[in-house]
PDB file of C-alpha atoms and ligand atoms in Angstrom:
ATOM      1  CA  MET A  90     -29.628  27.617  59.850  1.00 90.00           C
ATOM      2  CA  SER A  91     -26.265  26.237  60.854  1.00 97.00           C
ATOM      3  CA  TYR A  92     -23.316  27.461  62.830  1.00 98.00           C
ATOM      4  CA  LYS A  93     -19.589  26.666  62.990  1.00 98.00           C
ATOM      5  CA  VAL A  94     -18.881  25.620  66.566  1.00 98.00           C
ATOM      6  CA  VAL A  95     -15.236  24.988  67.471  1.00 98.00           C
ATOM      7  CA  GLU A  96     -15.910  24.006  71.077  1.00 98.00           C
ATOM      8  CA  LYS A  97     -18.703  23.793  73.605  1.00 98.00           C
ATOM      9  CA  PHE A  98     -18.194  23.123  77.280  1.00 98.00           C
ATOM     10  CA  ILE A  99     -19.344  23.814  80.824  1.00 98.00           C
ATOM     11  CA  SER A 100     -17.041  25.635  83.208  1.00 98.00           C
ATOM     12  CA  ILE A 101     -17.128  28.528  85.589  1.00 98.00           C
ATOM     13  CA  ASN A 102     -17.102  31.837  83.818  1.00 98.00           C
ATOM     14  CA  GLY A 103     -13.563  33.091  84.262  1.00 98.00           C
ATOM     15  CA  GLU A 104     -14.388  36.654  83.223  1.00 97.00           C
ATOM     16  CA  GLY A 105     -16.992  39.369  83.534  1.00 95.00           C
ATOM     17  CA  GLN A 106     -19.939  40.146  85.772  1.00 96.00           C
ATOM     18  CA  ARG A 107     -20.714  36.500  86.405  1.00 97.00           C
ATOM     19  CA  ALA A 108     -17.125  35.386  87.002  1.00 98.00           C
ATOM     20  CA  GLY A 109     -17.068  32.375  89.285  1.00 98.00           C
ATOM     21  CA  GLN A 110     -20.535  31.187  88.294  1.00 98.00           C
ATOM     22  CA  LEU A 111     -21.249  28.134  86.194  1.00 98.00           C
ATOM     23  CA  ALA A 112     -21.655  28.890  82.520  1.00 98.00           C
ATOM     24  CA  VAL A 113     -22.111  26.945  79.326  1.00 98.00           C
ATOM     25  CA  PHE A 114     -19.826  28.126  76.536  1.00 99.00           C
ATOM     26  CA  ILE A 115     -20.358  28.056  72.783  1.00 99.00           C
ATOM     27  CA  ARG A 116     -17.290  29.135  70.832  1.00 98.00           C
ATOM     28  CA  PHE A 117     -17.682  29.974  67.154  1.00 98.00           C
ATOM     29  CA  ALA A 118     -15.056  29.848  64.403  1.00 98.00           C
ATOM     30  CA  GLY A 119     -13.470  32.866  62.765  1.00 98.00           C
ATOM     31  CA  CYS A 120     -12.587  36.448  63.569  1.00 98.00           C
ATOM     32  CA  ASN A 121     -12.060  39.690  61.657  1.00 98.00           C
ATOM     33  CA  LEU A 122      -9.297  40.880  63.998  1.00 98.00           C
ATOM     34  CA  ASN A 123      -5.889  39.530  64.845  1.00 98.00           C
ATOM     35  CA  CYS A 124      -5.037  40.752  68.337  1.00 98.00           C
ATOM     36  CA  SER A 125      -1.370  40.445  69.244  1.00 98.00           C
ATOM     37  CA  TYR A 126      -2.239  38.611  72.462  1.00 98.00           C
ATOM     38  CA  CYS A 127      -5.198  36.474  71.369  1.00 98.00           C
ATOM     39  CA  ASP A 128      -5.460  33.322  73.479  1.00 98.00           C
ATOM     40  CA  THR A 129      -7.804  31.585  71.024  1.00 98.00           C
ATOM     41  CA  LEU A 130      -6.030  32.231  67.711  1.00 98.00           C
ATOM     42  CA  TRP A 131      -6.559  28.570  66.874  1.00 98.00           C
ATOM     43  CA  ALA A 132     -10.301  29.246  66.570  1.00 98.00           C
ATOM     44  CA  ASN A 133      -9.634  31.844  63.867  1.00 98.00           C
ATOM     45  CA  GLU A 134      -7.543  29.672  61.573  1.00 98.00           C
ATOM     46  CA  LYS A 135      -9.071  29.003  58.164  1.00 96.00           C
ATOM     47  CA  ASN A 136      -8.727  25.239  58.452  1.00 97.00           C
ATOM     48  CA  VAL A 137      -9.856  24.930  62.074  1.00 98.00           C
ATOM     49  CA  ASP A 138     -11.931  21.838  62.851  1.00 98.00           C
ATOM     50  CA  TYR A 139     -15.511  22.762  63.607  1.00 98.00           C
ATOM     51  CA  GLU A 140     -18.793  21.046  64.265  1.00 98.00           C
ATOM     52  CA  VAL A 141     -21.748  22.185  62.173  1.00 98.00           C
ATOM     53  CA  MET A 142     -24.624  22.720  64.579  1.00 98.00           C
ATOM     54  CA  THR A 143     -28.148  23.884  63.840  1.00 98.00           C
ATOM     55  CA  LEU A 144     -29.965  26.363  66.035  1.00 98.00           C
ATOM     56  CA  GLU A 145     -31.938  23.450  67.466  1.00 98.00           C
ATOM     57  CA  ASP A 146     -28.720  21.474  68.169  1.00 98.00           C
ATOM     58  CA  ILE A 147     -27.265  24.397  70.104  1.00 98.00           C
ATOM     59  CA  TYR A 148     -30.463  24.977  72.025  1.00 98.00           C
ATOM     60  CA  THR A 149     -30.787  21.290  72.901  1.00 98.00           C
ATOM     61  CA  TYR A 150     -27.172  21.132  74.052  1.00 98.00           C
ATOM     62  CA  ILE A 151     -27.585  24.193  76.270  1.00 98.00           C
ATOM     63  CA  GLU A 152     -30.805  22.832  77.738  1.00 97.00           C
ATOM     64  CA  SER A 153     -29.183  19.441  78.408  1.00 98.00           C
ATOM     65  CA  THR A 154     -26.483  21.049  80.578  1.00 98.00           C
ATOM     66  CA  GLY A 155     -28.950  22.499  83.094  1.00 98.00           C
ATOM     67  CA  VAL A 156     -26.723  25.590  83.267  1.00 98.00           C
ATOM     68  CA  LYS A 157     -28.437  28.975  83.141  1.00 98.00           C
ATOM     69  CA  ASN A 158     -25.564  31.292  82.217  1.00 98.00           C
ATOM     70  CA  ILE A 159     -24.635  31.057  78.565  1.00 98.00           C
ATOM     71  CA  THR A 160     -21.502  32.634  77.115  1.00 98.00           C
ATOM     72  CA  ILE A 161     -21.268  32.971  73.376  1.00 98.00           C
ATOM     73  CA  THR A 162     -17.725  33.670  72.259  1.00 98.00           C
ATOM     74  CA  GLY A 163     -15.163  32.931  69.588  1.00 98.00           C
ATOM     75  CA  GLY A 164     -13.523  34.000  67.448  1.00 98.00           C
ATOM     76  CA  GLU A 165     -15.903  36.862  66.858  1.00 98.00           C
ATOM     77  CA  PRO A 166     -19.388  35.463  67.513  1.00 98.00           C
ATOM     78  CA  LEU A 167     -21.301  38.392  66.011  1.00 98.00           C
ATOM     79  CA  LEU A 168     -19.847  37.618  62.578  1.00 98.00           C
ATOM     80  CA  GLN A 169     -21.314  34.111  62.542  1.00 98.00           C
ATOM     81  CA  ASP A 170     -24.027  33.740  59.887  1.00 97.00           C
ATOM     82  CA  ASN A 171     -27.526  33.867  61.403  1.00 98.00           C
ATOM     83  CA  ILE A 172     -26.223  34.743  64.860  1.00 98.00           C
ATOM     84  CA  PHE A 173     -29.127  37.150  65.314  1.00 98.00           C
ATOM     85  CA  ASP A 174     -31.613  34.258  65.157  1.00 98.00           C
ATOM     86  CA  LEU A 175     -29.741  32.268  67.786  1.00 98.00           C
ATOM     87  CA  ILE A 176     -29.486  35.297  70.088  1.00 98.00           C
ATOM     88  CA  LYS A 177     -33.186  35.967  69.611  1.00 98.00           C
ATOM     89  CA  VAL A 178     -34.137  32.437  70.636  1.00 98.00           C
ATOM     90  CA  LEU A 179     -31.793  32.346  73.630  1.00 98.00           C
ATOM     91  CA  THR A 180     -32.894  35.737  74.973  1.00 98.00           C
ATOM     92  CA  ALA A 181     -36.559  34.791  74.692  1.00 96.00           C
ATOM     93  CA  GLU A 182     -36.054  32.254  77.495  1.00 89.00           C
ATOM     94  CA  ASN A 183     -36.578  34.017  80.826  1.00 89.00           C
ATOM     95  CA  GLU A 184     -34.584  31.577  82.891  1.00 94.00           C
ATOM     96  CA  LEU A 185     -31.451  31.749  80.707  1.00 97.00           C
ATOM     97  CA  ARG A 186     -28.894  34.561  80.946  1.00 98.00           C
ATOM     98  CA  LEU A 187     -27.029  35.184  77.738  1.00 98.00           C
ATOM     99  CA  GLU A 188     -23.683  36.922  77.594  1.00 98.00           C
ATOM    100  CA  ILE A 189     -21.895  37.742  74.347  1.00 98.00           C
ATOM    101  CA  GLU A 190     -18.139  38.329  74.193  1.00 98.00           C
ATOM    102  CA  THR A 191     -17.519  40.700  71.327  1.00 99.00           C
ATOM    103  CA  ASN A 192     -14.448  42.482  70.059  1.00 98.00           C
ATOM    104  CA  GLY A 193     -15.731  46.045  69.756  1.00 98.00           C
ATOM    105  CA  SER A 194     -15.476  46.252  65.974  1.00 98.00           C
ATOM    106  CA  VAL A 195     -18.984  45.012  65.158  1.00 98.00           C
ATOM    107  CA  SER A 196     -22.106  47.136  65.627  1.00 98.00           C
ATOM    108  CA  ILE A 197     -24.401  45.883  68.388  1.00 98.00           C
ATOM    109  CA  LYS A 198     -27.126  48.459  67.733  1.00 98.00           C
ATOM    110  CA  LYS A 199     -29.620  46.132  66.064  1.00 98.00           C
ATOM    111  CA  TYR A 200     -29.802  43.889  69.133  1.00 98.00           C
ATOM    112  CA  TYR A 201     -31.159  46.840  71.137  1.00 98.00           C
ATOM    113  CA  GLU A 202     -33.469  47.990  68.389  1.00 98.00           C
ATOM    114  CA  LYS A 203     -34.981  44.615  67.557  1.00 98.00           C
ATOM    115  CA  LEU A 204     -34.964  42.508  70.723  1.00 97.00           C
ATOM    116  CA  ASN A 205     -37.265  42.885  73.716  1.00 94.00           C
ATOM    117  CA  HIS A 206     -34.606  41.496  76.032  1.00 95.00           C
ATOM    118  CA  PRO A 207     -31.148  42.128  74.587  1.00 97.00           C
ATOM    119  CA  PRO A 208     -28.326  39.919  75.894  1.00 98.00           C
ATOM    120  CA  SER A 209     -25.484  41.234  78.068  1.00 98.00           C
ATOM    121  CA  PHE A 210     -22.610  42.294  75.901  1.00 98.00           C
ATOM    122  CA  THR A 211     -19.041  42.237  77.120  1.00 98.00           C
ATOM    123  CA  MET A 212     -17.422  44.442  74.563  1.00 98.00           C
ATOM    124  CA  ASP A 213     -13.679  44.876  74.383  1.00 98.00           C
ATOM    125  CA  TYR A 214     -12.127  48.216  73.676  1.00 98.00           C
ATOM    126  CA  LYS A 215      -8.935  47.072  71.973  1.00 99.00           C
ATOM    127  CA  LEU A 216      -5.924  49.101  73.099  1.00 99.00           C
ATOM    128  CA  GLU A 217      -2.608  49.830  71.384  1.00 98.00           C
ATOM    129  CA  SER A 218      -1.031  46.595  72.669  1.00 98.00           C
ATOM    130  CA  SER A 219      -3.558  44.618  70.629  1.00 98.00           C
ATOM    131  CA  GLN A 220      -2.576  46.446  67.404  1.00 98.00           C
ATOM    132  CA  MET A 221      -6.305  46.560  66.584  1.00 98.00           C
ATOM    133  CA  GLU A 222      -7.347  49.878  68.139  1.00 98.00           C
ATOM    134  CA  ASP A 223      -8.186  51.481  64.783  1.00 98.00           C
ATOM    135  CA  LYS A 224     -10.901  48.855  64.234  1.00 98.00           C
ATOM    136  CA  MET A 225     -13.099  49.962  67.140  1.00 98.00           C
ATOM    137  CA  ASN A 226     -16.733  50.922  66.512  1.00 98.00           C
ATOM    138  CA  ILE A 227     -17.056  53.784  68.984  1.00 98.00           C
ATOM    139  CA  ASP A 228     -20.744  54.200  68.175  1.00 98.00           C
ATOM    140  CA  ASN A 229     -21.368  51.093  70.310  1.00 98.00           C
ATOM    141  CA  PHE A 230     -20.670  53.190  73.427  1.00 98.00           C
ATOM    142  CA  ASN A 231     -23.985  54.976  72.789  1.00 98.00           C
ATOM    143  CA  VAL A 232     -26.087  51.841  73.121  1.00 98.00           C
ATOM    144  CA  LEU A 233     -24.460  50.012  76.038  1.00 98.00           C
ATOM    145  CA  THR A 234     -26.528  49.768  79.237  1.00 98.00           C
ATOM    146  CA  GLN A 235     -26.058  48.810  82.893  1.00 98.00           C
ATOM    147  CA  LYS A 236     -26.412  45.159  81.837  1.00 97.00           C
ATOM    148  CA  ASP A 237     -23.324  45.382  79.632  1.00 98.00           C
ATOM    149  CA  THR A 238     -19.592  45.691  80.147  1.00 98.00           C
ATOM    150  CA  VAL A 239     -16.735  47.427  78.406  1.00 98.00           C
ATOM    151  CA  LYS A 240     -13.563  45.454  78.950  1.00 98.00           C
ATOM    152  CA  PHE A 241     -10.068  46.872  78.527  1.00 99.00           C
ATOM    153  CA  VAL A 242      -7.381  44.218  78.181  1.00 99.00           C
ATOM    154  CA  VAL A 243      -4.155  46.030  79.065  1.00 98.00           C
ATOM    155  CA  GLY A 244      -0.523  45.211  78.381  1.00 98.00           C
ATOM    156  CA  ASP A 245       1.406  48.222  79.658  1.00 98.00           C
ATOM    157  CA  MET A 246       1.282  51.674  81.233  1.00 98.00           C
ATOM    158  CA  LYS A 247       0.518  53.343  77.904  1.00 98.00           C
ATOM    159  CA  ASP A 248      -2.606  51.183  77.587  1.00 99.00           C
ATOM    160  CA  LEU A 249      -3.644  52.142  81.129  1.00 99.00           C
ATOM    161  CA  ILE A 250      -3.298  55.852  80.401  1.00 98.00           C
ATOM    162  CA  LYS A 251      -5.507  55.361  77.333  1.00 98.00           C
ATOM    163  CA  VAL A 252      -8.088  53.483  79.418  1.00 99.00           C
ATOM    164  CA  LYS A 253      -8.509  56.508  81.655  1.00 98.00           C
ATOM    165  CA  GLU A 254      -8.834  58.830  78.650  1.00 98.00           C
ATOM    166  CA  VAL A 255     -11.492  56.645  77.011  1.00 98.00           C
ATOM    167  CA  ILE A 256     -13.495  56.236  80.249  1.00 98.00           C
ATOM    168  CA  ASP A 257     -13.473  60.002  80.780  1.00 98.00           C
ATOM    169  CA  GLU A 258     -14.190  60.970  77.183  1.00 98.00           C
ATOM    170  CA  TYR A 259     -17.257  58.727  76.890  1.00 98.00           C
ATOM    171  CA  ASN A 260     -18.419  58.778  80.554  1.00 98.00           C
ATOM    172  CA  LEU A 261     -18.267  55.003  80.433  1.00 98.00           C
ATOM    173  CA  THR A 262     -18.668  54.305  84.144  1.00 98.00           C
ATOM    174  CA  GLU A 263     -21.983  56.178  84.119  1.00 98.00           C
ATOM    175  CA  LYS A 264     -23.309  54.148  81.203  1.00 98.00           C
ATOM    176  CA  THR A 265     -22.140  50.628  81.823  1.00 98.00           C
ATOM    177  CA  ASN A 266     -19.824  48.312  83.771  1.00 98.00           C
ATOM    178  CA  VAL A 267     -16.121  48.786  83.188  1.00 98.00           C
ATOM    179  CA  TYR A 268     -13.554  46.027  83.634  1.00 98.00           C
ATOM    180  CA  LEU A 269      -9.781  46.037  83.416  1.00 98.00           C
ATOM    181  CA  SER A 270      -8.034  42.782  82.641  1.00 98.00           C
ATOM    182  CA  PRO A 271      -4.326  42.095  82.174  1.00 98.00           C
ATOM    183  CA  ILE A 272      -2.981  40.517  79.000  1.00 98.00           C
ATOM    184  CA  TYR A 273      -2.065  37.205  80.571  1.00 98.00           C
ATOM    185  CA  GLY A 274       1.550  37.265  81.784  1.00 97.00           C
ATOM    186  CA  LYS A 275       2.287  40.693  80.283  1.00 98.00           C
ATOM    187  CA  ILE A 276       1.721  43.236  83.059  1.00 98.00           C
ATOM    188  CA  ASN A 277       2.196  43.242  86.813  1.00 98.00           C
ATOM    189  CA  TYR A 278      -1.123  43.130  88.669  1.00 98.00           C
ATOM    190  CA  GLN A 279       0.102  45.432  91.428  1.00 98.00           C
ATOM    191  CA  ASP A 280       1.050  48.075  88.855  1.00 98.00           C
ATOM    192  CA  MET A 281      -2.536  47.941  87.610  1.00 98.00           C
ATOM    193  CA  VAL A 282      -3.947  48.451  91.101  1.00 98.00           C
ATOM    194  CA  ASP A 283      -1.448  51.272  91.760  1.00 98.00           C
ATOM    195  CA  PHE A 284      -2.641  52.965  88.579  1.00 98.00           C
ATOM    196  CA  MET A 285      -6.258  52.575  89.700  1.00 98.00           C
ATOM    197  CA  ILE A 286      -5.449  54.142  93.081  1.00 98.00           C
ATOM    198  CA  GLU A 287      -3.384  57.008  91.661  1.00 98.00           C
ATOM    199  CA  ASN A 288      -6.016  57.849  89.060  1.00 98.00           C
ATOM    200  CA  LYS A 289      -9.054  57.319  91.295  1.00 98.00           C
ATOM    201  CA  LEU A 290     -10.545  54.801  88.888  1.00 98.00           C
ATOM    202  CA  ASN A 291     -13.817  54.458  90.770  1.00 98.00           C
ATOM    203  CA  ASP A 292     -16.455  52.065  89.439  1.00 98.00           C
ATOM    204  CA  VAL A 293     -13.847  50.056  87.527  1.00 98.00           C
ATOM    205  CA  SER A 294     -13.288  46.366  88.335  1.00 98.00           C
ATOM    206  CA  LEU A 295      -9.951  44.609  88.006  1.00 98.00           C
ATOM    207  CA  GLN A 296     -10.498  41.138  86.588  1.00 98.00           C
ATOM    208  CA  LEU A 297      -8.040  38.261  86.466  1.00 98.00           C
ATOM    209  CA  GLN A 298      -9.017  35.385  84.157  1.00 98.00           C
ATOM    210  CA  LEU A 299      -9.986  32.746  86.740  1.00 98.00           C
ATOM    211  CA  HIS A 300      -9.750  29.801  84.352  1.00 98.00           C
ATOM    212  CA  LYS A 301      -6.065  30.548  83.709  1.00 98.00           C
ATOM    213  CA  ILE A 302      -5.406  30.376  87.454  1.00 97.00           C
ATOM    214  CA  ILE A 303      -7.435  27.200  88.030  1.00 98.00           C
ATOM    215  CA  TRP A 304      -6.268  25.252  84.941  1.00 98.00           C
ATOM    216  CA  ASP A 305      -3.227  25.282  82.688  1.00 98.00           C
ATOM    217  CA  PRO A 306      -3.501  28.676  80.945  1.00 97.00           C
ATOM    218  CA  ASN A 307      -3.259  26.998  77.521  1.00 97.00           C
ATOM    219  CA  GLN A 308      -5.895  24.356  78.193  1.00 97.00           C
ATOM    220  CA  LYS A 309      -8.859  24.372  75.853  1.00 97.00           C
ATOM    221  CA  GLY A 310     -12.407  23.598  76.930  1.00 97.00           C
ATOM    222  CA  VAL A 311     -12.255  25.179  80.389  1.00 97.00           C
TER     223      VAL A 311
HETATM  224  C1  LIG B 496     -10.907  35.246  72.808  1.00 91.11           C
HETATM  225  S1  LIG B 496     -11.955  36.663  72.882  1.00 91.11           S
HETATM  226  C2  LIG B 496     -13.367  36.147  71.934  1.00 91.11           C
HETATM  227  C3  LIG B 496     -14.426  37.206  71.844  1.00 91.11           C
HETATM  228  C4  LIG B 496     -14.110  38.421  70.982  1.00 91.11           C
HETATM  229  N1  LIG B 496     -13.414  38.090  69.802  1.00 91.11           N
HETATM  230  C5  LIG B 496     -13.330  39.449  71.789  1.00 91.11           C
HETATM  231  O1  LIG B 496     -12.165  39.707  71.484  1.00 91.11           O
HETATM  232  O2  LIG B 496     -13.926  39.977  72.733  1.00 91.11           O
HETATM  233  C6  LIG B 496     -12.602  36.626  74.552  1.00 91.11           C
HETATM  234  C7  LIG B 496     -11.922  37.550  75.537  1.00 91.11           C
HETATM  235  O3  LIG B 496     -10.623  37.056  75.830  1.00 91.11           O
HETATM  236  C8  LIG B 496      -9.757  38.149  75.926  1.00 91.11           C
HETATM  237  N2  LIG B 496      -8.383  37.696  75.725  1.00 91.11           N
HETATM  238  C9  LIG B 496      -7.871  37.103  74.623  1.00 91.11           C
HETATM  239  N3  LIG B 496      -6.569  36.818  74.782  1.00 91.11           N
HETATM  240  C10 LIG B 496      -6.242  37.251  76.022  1.00 91.11           C
HETATM  241  C11 LIG B 496      -5.044  37.235  76.785  1.00 91.11           C
HETATM  242  N4  LIG B 496      -3.902  36.738  76.276  1.00 91.11           N
HETATM  243  N5  LIG B 496      -5.072  37.750  78.031  1.00 91.11           N
HETATM  244  C12 LIG B 496      -6.220  38.276  78.539  1.00 91.11           C
HETATM  245  N6  LIG B 496      -7.390  38.314  77.877  1.00 91.11           N
HETATM  246  C13 LIG B 496      -7.403  37.806  76.639  1.00 91.11           C
HETATM  247  C14 LIG B 496     -10.240  39.063  74.823  1.00 91.11           C
HETATM  248  O4  LIG B 496      -9.722  40.371  74.988  1.00 91.11           O
HETATM  249  C15 LIG B 496     -11.735  38.979  75.028  1.00 91.11           C
HETATM  250  O5  LIG B 496     -12.141  39.895  76.034  1.00 91.11           O
HETATM  251  N1  LIG B 497     -13.779  29.680  81.880  1.00 91.11           N
HETATM  252  C1  LIG B 497     -13.789  30.537  80.861  1.00 91.11           C
HETATM  253  N2  LIG B 497     -14.439  31.713  80.994  1.00 91.11           N
HETATM  254  C2  LIG B 497     -14.474  32.545  79.920  1.00 91.11           C
HETATM  255  N3  LIG B 497     -15.119  33.736  79.820  1.00 91.11           N
HETATM  256  C3  LIG B 497     -14.947  34.212  78.582  1.00 91.11           C
HETATM  257  C4  LIG B 497     -14.175  33.319  77.843  1.00 91.11           C
HETATM  258  C5  LIG B 497     -13.873  33.503  76.408  1.00 91.11           C
HETATM  259  O1  LIG B 497     -12.951  32.885  75.871  1.00 91.11           O
HETATM  260  O2  LIG B 497     -14.552  34.315  75.781  1.00 91.11           O
HETATM  261  C6  LIG B 497     -13.861  32.255  78.700  1.00 91.11           C
HETATM  262  C7  LIG B 497     -13.131  31.028  78.577  1.00 91.11           C
HETATM  263  O3  LIG B 497     -12.505  30.688  77.568  1.00 91.11           O
HETATM  264  N4  LIG B 497     -13.154  30.206  79.677  1.00 91.11           N
HETATM  265  S1  LIG B 498     -10.946  39.866  68.527  1.00 91.11           S
HETATM  266 FE1  LIG B 498     -11.064  38.269  70.100  1.00 91.11          FE
HETATM  267  S2  LIG B 498     -10.892  36.311  68.984  1.00 91.11           S
HETATM  268 FE2  LIG B 498     -10.379  37.948  67.539  1.00 91.11          FE
HETATM  269  S3  LIG B 498      -8.155  38.002  67.604  1.00 91.11           S
HETATM  270 FE3  LIG B 498      -8.890  39.520  69.114  1.00 91.11          FE
HETATM  271  S4  LIG B 498      -9.051  38.427  71.091  1.00 91.11           S
HETATM  272 FE4  LIG B 498      -8.845  36.892  69.454  1.00 91.11          FE
HETATM  273 MG1  LIG B 499     -11.034  32.626  76.657  1.00 91.11          MG
END
């Protein structure tokens, strides 16, 4: 079994429930979507340079870092051949905490049905600004748990209004964690907080991508 890895690195997680904590990142090549704002489009290009790694190579690398939080991302990691096997191995280790960044278009059901300890999914709900909203697999909302997160990456007021509608329609804050994150450089943070106040968005967390504040926002490998 082999995987197309475009980068692997240690950093702090800049996003999600474990933001600020050390994490080891494995980024896979290729994606089925083409979000208007994607900050890793390079990883989705057909001729991107990648390292072929076996399951054992990835496991050995992760173990060698001594870091317990693992983030698997991309690209769209769930489309990587044999990704189920890698997730199975990494979730079988009690002391590791696996987080998967996924784009909301791929079914995550089988991970709940077949694994004793499913990973934590951070699943985007792509809004109009992304131009990918019609690709969402809404069925995923039925399987998410308190370990998971739905993330809305917002670019404007219209996106924010939709966020509230989707949260209400699917009772998302009762099922799972809900995060709001700005498209980098696109929307004023204070306008987002004002919207949260005006609409009583309880149980929703505003998230700024820490790594884009700490490092150059275009820097890879951080
Ligand atoms: C690069 S994606 C890879 C994983 C998966 N394809 C997805 O979209 O969730 C990782 C996360 O970065 C977010 N992201 C990408 N570009 C962004 C940007 N310009 N500003 C804020 N978040 C961004 C995505 O929405 C997603 O939550
Ligand atoms: N530091 C850091 N944290 C992250 N959390 C999720 C990331 C991603 O690209 O999926 C990411 C990333 O690219 N860098
Ligand atoms: S789904 Fe993720 S990797 Fe794919 S284009 Fe959108 S943000 Fe980029
Ligand atoms: Mg990123």
